[in-house]
Structure formats: structure tokens, C-alpha cells
Amino acid sequence: MVLASAVGEAVIAANLKSFLLVLSVSLSVATLPQIFSWFRQIPYTLLLVIVGLGLALVDVRLVNLSPELILSIFLPPLLFEAAWNLKWTELKRDLVPICLYAVLGVVISIAGIALGLHQLTGISLTTALLIGASLSATDPVSVTALFRELGVPKRLSTLMEGESLFNDGMAVVAFGFLVALPLGNTQLGLQPILMQLFSVVGIGVAVGGLIGFGISYLTQRFDLPLVEQSLTLVSAYGTYIITEELGGSGVIGVVTTGLILGNFGSRIGMNPRTRIIVSEFWEFLAFFVNSIVFLLIGDQIRFHTLQANLGIIAVTIIGMILTRAIAIYLLGGLSNWLVKSDIPLGDQTILWWGGLRGSVSIALALSVPAILPGQEEIIATVFGVVLFTLLVQGLTVKPLLEKLQLLGNQPLRQQYSEAVARQVALNRVLQHLQQTEKRPGIDPEFYRYQETLIRGEISRLQAEIAQLQDEYPDLCNFMAEQLRTELLAIEADAYAEFVRAGWLNKELAPLLQQVSDSEA
């Protein structure tokens, strides 16, 4: 008993040291762009992968990456944070193309990759299908982190993030079916596949919806920011665990819960201050987990196994790129024709090239049972392809966005927004200063000095804003849209307050939104 206790303590101490080492390296990488300006050209997440590769090159292994670690520890908070920030109004507008990409896109990817591998490399169809399933879904962790850093246009970001969040569930279902097939645990046929798909997705949506709406109404009963923040964390992990135990898709469950709490629960059950606290908490947690995940992806690379499977990896990369192109352009055209989605060719090109693979693909590959033939080939191939998507595609997405003129004036909008925000804030400061001018014990000269400083800065900001408006007239439309968004948020907050007070038994849709839509 004493020996077992001592062994347990030693394991905990070793894991804690490994965790602190990983965290120290990740945070050190975060400071590099501040010290060396050249590193600012590389997105932070990809910089972590590169540093991890450097550690792998000298055979420094920080932590052994397992499928359980990725799927059970890292994935739930990252999925929840992405879903929390995904606006339902924007998602609903492009729900048809997102569903087409998430379902049919996965099928096209699996079939195309598997067929190419089986025909060109001669590996067994089972191994080829498992490689295809592992790489069939774009990874929400990689895509979301990269697109946010690049400041991609909102609609394009919604399309990519929505697809990435939903196609994981489809990919996990397909992978589970293809693993069970050679083991004799399932039957090949359209009906069993559809039954399993509807069962897994249905359980995920049901559990996610139950927990999401349950917490939404629970938080109406009290105003405790730290408790509500903790409830969101518990819901992310709890939804994943419960859904998986019931045989559903934990990914779909967490995404459903995040969407409900982010779009409904945070409106009716949280005051604006609490929403800000919770959002900032999840922003920190996403940064924290991403810092670990991307570093470990690079650190887990085994260069000798990649070299031994270069041929298979090359064929897989070509197959993946071609099938991704077929899925995006074919299904995008179908969506444009069916529901007039109006997804431009440039946006479709970014959706094609920006379809990165990451931690989910690695977790699926690592979970292939050792009893199945070709396990080492599958792991090596998936790691090689993930590395290609992160480094080659990830590092070339920004130049492609600039070439297609899709980055637009995002940095300019940020500069304009900051100038306007500073002007508004300093005007409030000036008002407060004028109200307290007669406060006893303060030298009047001090008031005049402060007032001169503030007015001077306000004048400078006014000149900067006027110059930006003259040079870039579109900024006025941008600020008008920002104001409209603020008005809609205030109106929605008022309805949520009436629901909490018992004046209404359901939250009303914002009238301003309905009027605007009818005018359009």
C-alpha cells in the first residue's frame, strides 16, 4: 500500500514537472515576436509547431501525446470556446453550405484519399480508409486559431469555423465505423451507417441541448459571475464525458452546448459584466490550451518514420488537396445554386487551401488498435500530412488572402476603431473632470493642466479620424454597422432583463433586426 502510494506520488510529480516545462516553453515562444520583430510574420500557433519541431530534432520529448489527452482534456474547452463566440445569426445564414461541407465533404475526402492511396501505393483498403477518415475533417483548433490571428473577414471565418466544428463529429463517426468493420463489430451497409450517424449525432445534440438550456435557465436564478464562469467550464467537460458515455459524439455535444450558452444562455441568464468575464476567461483558456497543443504536435514528430513513409505521405497530401478542392468547389457551387448562398470563388479558394488538419486527426490516428495491420503507417502518414497542412498551407494562407484581396482593411479598421474608442473615452474623462472641478483640496492649476492635456489629445484624435475618413470612405459604413450591432445588443439585453424580471415568458427577437431585414 505504501509502495503504491509512493509510486502514485512520483507519477504526479513527474507529470507536474512535464506540464510546467511545456508551459514554460510555450510562454517563452509567445514572447519571441516582442523581442524579434521578424517572428511577427509567423502566426503564434505555427511558431509553436516550429519550436516543437526543433525540440523533436534534438530528441527532446516533453510529453507523450495520447488520444485520450487530446480528445478528453484539450478538445472540449477549445470546441466550447469556438462555439461560444460563433454567432447563431451568422451561422444560420450559411447553415446549408456548412452542413454540405461537414457531411458530404467528409465522405468525398475519405473516398478520394482512400482510393488514391490504395491504387497508387498498394496499401490495403482498410489502412487507406482509416488514413482517409483520420484526415477527412478540418481541425477546429488549427483553423480557428489561425483565422483569428490573420483577421479573416467575418463571413469567411464563420464558414470555415462552422464547417470545422461540425465535420469533426462526422469524421469521428466514420472513423469509428471503419475501425469496427475489420474487427467484426459492425456491418457494411447504408442502413447501419445512417443509423449509427443519426444515433451519434442525435445523442450529441440532445445532451448538449439539455445541458445548454438547463444551465441557461439556472443562471437566471442568481448573479454570481465566478459561479457562472465555473458552470461553463463544467458544462464543456461534462457534456463531452456524458455524451461519450451514452454512445454519442462528444464533439457535437460540446458544440451544441457552446452555441446555446453563447447565443441564448449568456443573454437571458448573465448580465453584460458577467458575459465579459466569462468571454475573457474562455479567451485565456483557449490561448492556454492552444499553446500546449501546437507545441506538442511539433514535438511528437518522429523524423525517421516520416522518412520511411515519404511516398505514402506525398500521395496522401496530393489526394487530400484534390479531394478538398472537389468538395469545396462542387458543394459550394451546389449551395449557390440551391439556396443562393453567394459564396464567391475567392472565398471558396481560401476554404480549400485553409482546410488545415491538426490535433483531431492525430488523436484518431493514435487511437487505431494495435491489432489492426498498418497502424505504424497510419500514424506516420497522418503526422506527416498534419505537419504539411500546418507549415506549408498555414504559412501561405496569409499571402493567398492578400493575393485575393480578402484581408481587406482589417488593420485599418482596427486603427480606426481604436482612435474612435480613445476619443469617446477621453470625452468621458473630460466630462468627469468638469464635474469635479470644484472639489476642495485640489489646486485649480492642476485642473487646467489636465484639461489642456486631454483636449490636446482629443484634437489629435479628431484629426486622425478625419484623415482616415477622407482617405478611406468605407470606414464610415464600417462604423455605422458597428453602431447597429451595439443597438441590437442593447435591445436584446433589455428583452433578456424583462425575462429575468418575469415581465416576459420568452425572449423576443430584436425588432431592429426584423426592420433591417425587411428593408433589405
XYZ file of C-alpha atoms in Angstrom, residues 106-314:
209
model
C -16.103 14.303 -45.281
C -17.461 11.472 -47.438
C -15.742 12.842 -50.563
C -12.475 13.265 -48.655
C -12.465 9.722 -47.240
C -13.331 8.137 -50.594
C -10.844 10.194 -52.604
C -7.874 9.771 -50.258
C -8.518 6.047 -49.748
C -8.942 5.342 -53.466
C -5.761 7.217 -54.374
C -3.688 5.510 -51.684
C -4.998 2.038 -52.495
C -4.451 2.395 -56.240
C -1.116 4.245 -56.248
C 0.728 2.838 -53.244
C -0.751 -0.648 -52.983
C -1.560 -0.437 -49.265
C -4.617 -2.327 -48.073
C -8.028 -0.741 -48.484
C -8.620 -0.901 -44.713
C -5.448 1.087 -43.967
C -6.225 3.563 -46.754
C -9.755 4.132 -45.449
C -8.507 4.730 -41.904
C -5.961 7.275 -43.157
C -8.723 8.957 -45.173
C -11.064 9.055 -42.161
C -8.358 10.463 -39.888
C -7.679 13.284 -42.347
C -11.228 13.852 -43.571
C -12.142 16.681 -41.201
C -10.597 20.114 -40.943
C -9.444 20.739 -37.403
C -11.333 23.470 -35.483
C -8.355 24.054 -33.180
C -5.949 24.819 -36.036
C -8.410 26.682 -38.261
C -9.966 28.881 -35.575
C -6.646 29.893 -34.047
C -5.079 30.753 -37.409
C -8.053 32.640 -38.872
C -8.426 34.785 -35.765
C -4.766 35.731 -35.830
C -4.986 36.707 -39.504
C -8.137 38.798 -39.083
C -10.097 36.967 -41.784
C -13.441 38.543 -42.875
C -16.311 37.555 -40.608
C -18.373 35.539 -43.077
C -15.384 33.572 -44.338
C -14.357 32.867 -40.756
C -17.904 31.690 -39.920
C -17.948 29.320 -42.901
C -14.604 27.791 -42.002
C -15.193 27.601 -38.241
C -18.729 26.245 -38.670
C -17.534 23.515 -41.011
C -14.608 22.652 -38.739
C -16.802 22.407 -35.656
C -19.426 20.177 -37.290
C -17.354 17.946 -39.551
C -15.418 16.558 -36.600
C -18.494 14.671 -35.445
C -18.947 13.180 -38.919
C -15.263 12.225 -39.135
C -15.263 10.560 -35.702
C -18.378 8.558 -36.620
C -16.823 7.451 -39.924
C -13.539 6.554 -38.235
C -15.297 4.524 -35.526
C -17.284 2.638 -38.139
C -14.178 1.875 -40.236
C -12.277 0.648 -37.171
C -15.159 -1.581 -36.077
C -15.658 -3.045 -39.579
C -12.462 -5.190 -39.801
C -12.892 -6.187 -36.156
C -16.322 -7.626 -36.970
C -18.153 -5.254 -34.621
C -20.389 -3.728 -37.295
C -21.869 -4.485 -40.706
C -21.200 -2.782 -44.029
C -24.336 -1.224 -45.481
C -26.129 2.060 -45.959
C -28.724 1.423 -43.262
C -26.238 0.607 -40.433
C -24.111 3.628 -41.370
C -27.082 6.002 -41.370
C -28.466 4.546 -38.143
C -25.131 4.983 -36.401
C -24.729 8.506 -37.770
C -28.196 9.649 -36.646
C -27.738 7.965 -33.276
C -24.349 9.520 -32.545
C -25.318 12.993 -33.766
C -28.774 12.830 -32.160
C -27.409 11.891 -28.741
C -24.823 14.689 -29.020
C -27.432 17.316 -29.891
C -29.858 16.052 -27.222
C -27.308 16.007 -24.377
C -25.759 19.299 -25.489
C -29.174 20.931 -25.761
C -30.328 19.624 -22.368
C -27.202 20.835 -20.568
C -27.046 24.131 -22.504
C -30.663 25.128 -21.876
C -30.549 23.772 -18.319
C -27.587 25.971 -17.370
C -29.131 28.909 -19.264
C -32.242 28.839 -17.088
C -30.277 28.012 -13.936
C -28.119 31.128 -14.255
C -31.312 33.242 -14.397
C -31.832 32.484 -10.709
C -28.649 34.186 -9.449
C -25.975 36.700 -10.390
C -22.646 35.154 -9.327
C -20.035 35.731 -12.063
C -17.472 33.249 -10.740
C -20.084 30.515 -10.279
C -21.483 31.106 -13.775
C -17.965 31.053 -15.215
C -17.305 27.757 -13.441
C -20.567 26.317 -14.738
C -19.495 26.937 -18.329
C -16.236 25.080 -17.684
C -18.057 22.161 -16.063
C -20.560 22.090 -18.938
C -17.780 21.821 -21.551
C -16.151 18.778 -19.954
C -19.371 17.333 -18.519
C -21.152 17.398 -21.882
C -18.251 15.657 -23.592
C -17.962 12.910 -20.953
C -21.714 12.250 -20.641
C -22.274 12.204 -24.402
C -19.391 9.795 -24.984
C -20.658 7.527 -22.186
C -24.092 7.411 -23.838
C -22.564 6.482 -27.198
C -22.938 9.877 -28.856
C -20.495 12.370 -30.329
C -18.847 14.381 -27.581
C -17.725 16.890 -30.209
C -21.305 17.587 -31.363
C -22.461 17.726 -27.745
C -19.889 20.343 -26.716
C -20.507 22.434 -29.839
C -24.269 22.380 -29.171
C -23.790 23.424 -25.550
C -21.378 26.196 -26.519
C -23.724 27.563 -29.188
C -26.696 27.601 -26.796
C -24.836 29.211 -23.896
C -23.056 31.729 -26.129
C -26.158 32.822 -28.047
C -29.019 32.191 -25.587
C -27.822 31.480 -22.053
C -25.434 34.411 -21.895
C -28.293 36.704 -22.954
C -31.075 35.609 -20.623
C -29.018 34.385 -17.674
C -25.967 36.654 -17.478
C -25.668 40.392 -17.115
C -23.296 42.198 -19.524
C -20.492 42.333 -16.953
C -20.683 38.572 -16.338
C -20.670 37.884 -20.095
C -17.455 39.872 -20.424
C -15.869 37.975 -17.505
C -16.848 34.594 -18.980
C -15.708 35.540 -22.501
C -12.343 36.743 -21.208
C -11.949 33.529 -19.203
C -12.530 31.393 -22.303
C -10.210 33.569 -24.365
C -7.474 32.924 -21.802
C -8.244 29.192 -21.652
C -8.152 28.869 -25.463
C -4.772 30.639 -25.578
C -3.509 28.434 -22.744
C -4.574 25.124 -24.314
C -3.571 26.130 -27.850
C -0.101 26.999 -26.545
C 0.280 23.440 -25.296
C -1.396 21.606 -28.201
C 0.584 23.148 -31.059
C 3.904 22.815 -29.270
C 3.242 19.124 -28.596
C 2.189 18.462 -32.212
C 5.625 19.581 -33.388
C 7.393 17.838 -30.527
C 5.804 14.447 -31.311
C 7.222 14.200 -34.841
C 9.463 11.188 -35.477
C 11.656 12.138 -38.419
C 12.869 8.625 -39.179
C 9.300 7.295 -39.515
C 8.370 10.224 -41.757
C 11.348 9.493 -43.973
C 10.401 5.821 -44.212
C 6.869 6.738 -45.365
C 7.584 9.747 -47.601
C 5.983 8.131 -50.653
C 2.699 7.392 -48.906
C 2.692 10.840 -47.286
C 3.223 12.565 -50.649
